[in-house]
Short mmCIF file of C-alpha atoms in Angstrom, two decimals:
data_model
loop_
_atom_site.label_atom_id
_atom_site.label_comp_id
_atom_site.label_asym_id
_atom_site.label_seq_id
_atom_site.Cartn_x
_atom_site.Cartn_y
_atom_site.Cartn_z
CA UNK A 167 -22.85 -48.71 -55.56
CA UNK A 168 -25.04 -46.75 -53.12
CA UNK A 169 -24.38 -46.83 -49.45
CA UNK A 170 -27.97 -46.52 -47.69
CA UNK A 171 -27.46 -44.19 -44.63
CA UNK A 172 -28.03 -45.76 -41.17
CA UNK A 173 -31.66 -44.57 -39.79
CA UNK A 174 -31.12 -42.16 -36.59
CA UNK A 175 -32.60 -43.75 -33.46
CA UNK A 176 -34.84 -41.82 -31.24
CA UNK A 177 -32.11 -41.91 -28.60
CA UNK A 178 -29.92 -40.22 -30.96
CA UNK A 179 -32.24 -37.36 -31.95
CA UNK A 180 -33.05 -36.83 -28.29
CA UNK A 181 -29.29 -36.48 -27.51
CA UNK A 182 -28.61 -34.09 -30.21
CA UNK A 183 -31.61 -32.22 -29.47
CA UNK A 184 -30.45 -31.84 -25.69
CA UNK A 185 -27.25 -31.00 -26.75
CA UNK A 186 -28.68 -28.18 -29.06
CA UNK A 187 -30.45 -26.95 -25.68
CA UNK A 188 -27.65 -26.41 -23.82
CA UNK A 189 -25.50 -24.77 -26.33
CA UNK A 190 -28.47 -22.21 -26.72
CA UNK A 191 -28.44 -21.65 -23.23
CA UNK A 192 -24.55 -21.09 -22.75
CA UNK A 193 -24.93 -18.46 -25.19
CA UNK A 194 -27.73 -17.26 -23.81
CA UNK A 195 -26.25 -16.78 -20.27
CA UNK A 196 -23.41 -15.02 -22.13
CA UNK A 197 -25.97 -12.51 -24.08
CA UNK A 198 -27.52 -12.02 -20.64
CA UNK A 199 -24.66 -11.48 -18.82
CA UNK A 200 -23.40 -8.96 -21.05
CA UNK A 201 -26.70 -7.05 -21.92
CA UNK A 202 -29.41 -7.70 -20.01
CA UNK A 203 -32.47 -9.05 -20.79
CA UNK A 204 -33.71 -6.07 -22.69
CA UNK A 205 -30.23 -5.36 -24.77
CA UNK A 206 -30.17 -9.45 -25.74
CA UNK A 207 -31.53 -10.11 -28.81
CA UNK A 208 -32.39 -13.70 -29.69
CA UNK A 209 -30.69 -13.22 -33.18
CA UNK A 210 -27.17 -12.64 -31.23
CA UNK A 211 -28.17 -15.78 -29.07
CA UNK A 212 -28.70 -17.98 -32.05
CA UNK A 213 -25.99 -16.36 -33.42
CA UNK A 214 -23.91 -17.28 -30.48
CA UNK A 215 -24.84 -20.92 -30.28
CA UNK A 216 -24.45 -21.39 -34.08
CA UNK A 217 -28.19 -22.69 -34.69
CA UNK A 218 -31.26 -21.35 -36.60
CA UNK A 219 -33.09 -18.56 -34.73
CA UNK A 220 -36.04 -20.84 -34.67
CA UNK A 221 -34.93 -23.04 -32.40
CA UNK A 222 -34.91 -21.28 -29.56
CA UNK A 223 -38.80 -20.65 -29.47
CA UNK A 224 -38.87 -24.29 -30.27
CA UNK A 225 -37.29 -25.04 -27.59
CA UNK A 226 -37.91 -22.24 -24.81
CA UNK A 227 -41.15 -20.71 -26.55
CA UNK A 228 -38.42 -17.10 -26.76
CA UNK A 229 -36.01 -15.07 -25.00
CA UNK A 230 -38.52 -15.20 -22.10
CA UNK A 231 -38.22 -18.69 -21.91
CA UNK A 232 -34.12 -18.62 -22.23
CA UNK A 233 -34.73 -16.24 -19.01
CA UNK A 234 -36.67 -18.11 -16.87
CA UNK A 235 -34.79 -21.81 -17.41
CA UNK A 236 -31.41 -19.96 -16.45
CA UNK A 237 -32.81 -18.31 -13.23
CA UNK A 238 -34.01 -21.97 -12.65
CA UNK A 239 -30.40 -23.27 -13.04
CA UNK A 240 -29.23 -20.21 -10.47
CA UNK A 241 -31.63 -21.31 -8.37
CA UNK A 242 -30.05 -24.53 -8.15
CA UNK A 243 -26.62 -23.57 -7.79
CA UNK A 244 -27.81 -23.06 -4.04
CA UNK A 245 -28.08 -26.62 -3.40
CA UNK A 246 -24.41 -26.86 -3.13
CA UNK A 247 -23.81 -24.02 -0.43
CA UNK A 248 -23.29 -25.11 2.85
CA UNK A 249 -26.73 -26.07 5.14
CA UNK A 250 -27.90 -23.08 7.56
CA UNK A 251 -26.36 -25.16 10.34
CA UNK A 252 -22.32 -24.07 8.49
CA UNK A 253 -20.73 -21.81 10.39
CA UNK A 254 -20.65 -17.88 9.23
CA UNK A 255 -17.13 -17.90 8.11
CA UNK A 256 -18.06 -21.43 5.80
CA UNK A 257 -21.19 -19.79 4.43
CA UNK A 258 -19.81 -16.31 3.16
CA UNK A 259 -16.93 -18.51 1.80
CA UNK A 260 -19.27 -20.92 -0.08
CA UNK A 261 -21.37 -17.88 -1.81
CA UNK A 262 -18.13 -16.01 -2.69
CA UNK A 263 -17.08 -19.20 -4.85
CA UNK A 264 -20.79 -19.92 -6.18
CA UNK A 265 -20.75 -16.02 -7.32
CA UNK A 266 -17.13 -15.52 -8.28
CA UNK A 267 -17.16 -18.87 -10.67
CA UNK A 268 -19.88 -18.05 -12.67
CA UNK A 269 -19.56 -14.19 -13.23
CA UNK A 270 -22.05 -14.47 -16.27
CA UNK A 271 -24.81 -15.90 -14.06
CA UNK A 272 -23.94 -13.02 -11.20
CA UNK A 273 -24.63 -10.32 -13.73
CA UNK A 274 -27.98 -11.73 -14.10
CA UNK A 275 -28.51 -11.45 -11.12
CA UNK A 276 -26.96 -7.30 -11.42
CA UNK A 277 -29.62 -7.07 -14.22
CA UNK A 278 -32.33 -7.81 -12.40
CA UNK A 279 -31.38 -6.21 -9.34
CA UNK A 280 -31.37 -2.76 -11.18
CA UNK A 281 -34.60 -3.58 -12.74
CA UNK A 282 -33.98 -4.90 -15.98
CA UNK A 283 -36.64 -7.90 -15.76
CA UNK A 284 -39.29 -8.77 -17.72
CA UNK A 285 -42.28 -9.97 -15.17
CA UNK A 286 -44.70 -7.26 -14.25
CA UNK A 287 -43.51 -6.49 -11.87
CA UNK A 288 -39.48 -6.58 -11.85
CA UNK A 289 -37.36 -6.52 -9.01
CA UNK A 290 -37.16 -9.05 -6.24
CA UNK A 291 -39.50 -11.89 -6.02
CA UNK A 292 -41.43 -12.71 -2.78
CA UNK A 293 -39.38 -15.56 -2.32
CA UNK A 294 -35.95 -14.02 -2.55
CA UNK A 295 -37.20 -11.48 -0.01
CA UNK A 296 -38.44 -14.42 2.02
CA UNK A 297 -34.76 -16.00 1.70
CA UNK A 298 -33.09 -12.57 2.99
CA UNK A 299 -35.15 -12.41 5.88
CA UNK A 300 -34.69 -15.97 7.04
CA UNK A 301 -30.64 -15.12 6.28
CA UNK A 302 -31.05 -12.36 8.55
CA UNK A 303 -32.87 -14.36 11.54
CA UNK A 304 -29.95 -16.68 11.41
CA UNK A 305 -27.32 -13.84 11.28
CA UNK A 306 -29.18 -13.12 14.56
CA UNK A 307 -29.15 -15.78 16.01
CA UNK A 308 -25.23 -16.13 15.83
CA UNK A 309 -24.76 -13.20 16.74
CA UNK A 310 -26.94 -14.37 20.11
CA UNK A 311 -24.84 -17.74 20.32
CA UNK A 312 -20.92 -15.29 20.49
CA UNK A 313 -20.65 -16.97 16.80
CA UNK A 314 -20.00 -13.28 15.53
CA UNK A 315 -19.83 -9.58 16.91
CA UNK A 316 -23.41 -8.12 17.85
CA UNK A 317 -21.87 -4.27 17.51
CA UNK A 318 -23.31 -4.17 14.02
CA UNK A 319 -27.20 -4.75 13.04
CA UNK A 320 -27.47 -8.29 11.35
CA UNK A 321 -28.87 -6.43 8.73
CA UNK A 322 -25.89 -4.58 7.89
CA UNK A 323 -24.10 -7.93 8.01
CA UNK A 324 -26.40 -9.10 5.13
CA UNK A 325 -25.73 -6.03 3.68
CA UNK A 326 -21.52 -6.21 3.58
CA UNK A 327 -21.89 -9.50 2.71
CA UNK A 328 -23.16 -9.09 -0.46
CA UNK A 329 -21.78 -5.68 -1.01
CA UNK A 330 -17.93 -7.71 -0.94
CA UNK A 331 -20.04 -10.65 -2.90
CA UNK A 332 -21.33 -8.82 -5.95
CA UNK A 333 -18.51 -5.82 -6.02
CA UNK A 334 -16.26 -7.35 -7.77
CA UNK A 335 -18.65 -7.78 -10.61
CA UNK A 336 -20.51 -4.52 -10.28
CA UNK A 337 -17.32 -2.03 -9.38
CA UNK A 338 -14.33 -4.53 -11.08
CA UNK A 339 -12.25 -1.51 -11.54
CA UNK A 340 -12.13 0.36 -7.82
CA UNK A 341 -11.99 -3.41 -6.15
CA UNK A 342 -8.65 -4.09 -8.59
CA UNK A 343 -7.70 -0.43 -8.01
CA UNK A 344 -8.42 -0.20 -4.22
CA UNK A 345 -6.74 -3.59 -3.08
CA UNK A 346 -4.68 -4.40 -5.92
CA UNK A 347 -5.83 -8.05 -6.63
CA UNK A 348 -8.01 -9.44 -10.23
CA UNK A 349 -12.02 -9.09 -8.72
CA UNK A 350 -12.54 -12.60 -9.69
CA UNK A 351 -9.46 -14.46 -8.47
CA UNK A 352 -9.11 -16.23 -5.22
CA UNK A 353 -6.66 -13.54 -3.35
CA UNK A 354 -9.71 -11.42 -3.47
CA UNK A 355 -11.92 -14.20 -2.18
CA UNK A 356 -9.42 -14.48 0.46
CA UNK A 357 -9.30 -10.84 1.51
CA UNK A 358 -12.51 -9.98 1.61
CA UNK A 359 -13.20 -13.32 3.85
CA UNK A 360 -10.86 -12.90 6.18
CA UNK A 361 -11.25 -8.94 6.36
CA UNK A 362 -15.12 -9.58 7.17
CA UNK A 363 -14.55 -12.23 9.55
CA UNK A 364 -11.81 -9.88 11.44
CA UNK A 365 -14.71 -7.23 11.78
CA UNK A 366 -17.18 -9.71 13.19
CA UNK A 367 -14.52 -11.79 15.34
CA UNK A 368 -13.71 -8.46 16.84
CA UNK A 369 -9.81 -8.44 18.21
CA UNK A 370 -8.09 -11.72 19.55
CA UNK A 371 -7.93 -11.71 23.31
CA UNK A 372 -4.41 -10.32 23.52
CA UNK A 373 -5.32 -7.65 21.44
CA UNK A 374 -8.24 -6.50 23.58
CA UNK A 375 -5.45 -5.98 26.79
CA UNK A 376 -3.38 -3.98 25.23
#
């Protein structure tokens, strides 16, 4: 007796389908991550998510594609950072979890900082320069409000902030070396919080008499 297979629904092609997306693009963050876009290679991607290499110019249209749906998904990891209104010591708190989290989508962001990027021409976008320099006017203005220390140029803030952000990704070795901790883990979080916060606090009032 023949059993007649059960038709697929559209509903159940559509959820496959999505489900082959996002298995493309977890290995795809992790080919990234590791290489760069110029070092990936969509065969190791494929290879990665366990589908035919064809899919993923069905799909994305090529490793281009892969690229600019993840920065679009980075994008949105901002969403759930604290709103400018936070205070400092919330806000540098919030990005070092975002970052630390997701290493693999921090290294992108490594990649294209040193100028592996495929758009004409490479580097930062208008609108991430835009972002720094409204980060920087609000770094001012606290500083203006007693929020933090004005002794150093809220441009150098920026600056150390992502420096203790992105180090232990780019420099994993010297930050495990230098204070002893795992780069990723929350004792570093914790150290280099607090340490920056104790430079822009200054001393505590009974410190300063003494």
């Amino acid at each position: 007796m023949t059993t007649r297979r059960r038709a697929v629904t559209e509903d159940e092609r559509g959820t496959a389908a999505e489900r082959t997306r996002e298995r493309i693009l977890r290995a795809a963050l992790e080919e990234f991550g590791a290489k760069g876009y110029s070092g990936a290679r969509t065969a190791a991607i494929a290879a990665r998510a366990g589908v035919n290499q064809q899919l993923i110019s069905y799909h994305f249209g090529g490793k281009q594609g892969l690229l600019t749906e993840l920065r679009r998904r980075w994008t949105e990891t901002g969403a759930g950072l604290p709103p400018p209104e936070s205070s400092f010591a919330d806000s540098f708190a919030a990005v070092l979890d975002t970052t630390l989290e997701r290493p693999q989508w921090a290294r992108m962001v490594l990649w294209q900082a040193l100028g592996d990027d495929p758009g004409e021409g490479g580097g930062m976008s208008n609108a991430q320069r835009e972002q720094l320099r409204d980060g920087i006017e609000r770094l001012r203005r606290r500083q203006r409000d007693g929020e933090i220390s004005d002794a150093p140029s809220p441009e150098f803030v920026m600056l150390l902030a992502y420096a203790l952000t992105f180090a232990p990704l780019a420099l994993p070795d010297h930050v495990e070396a230098i204070l002893g901790v795992d780069p990723l883990s929350e004792d570093y979080r914790r150290i280099a919080h607090d340490q920056l916060m104790t430079l822009l606090r200054g001393p505590a009032p009974d410190d300063a008499c003494r």
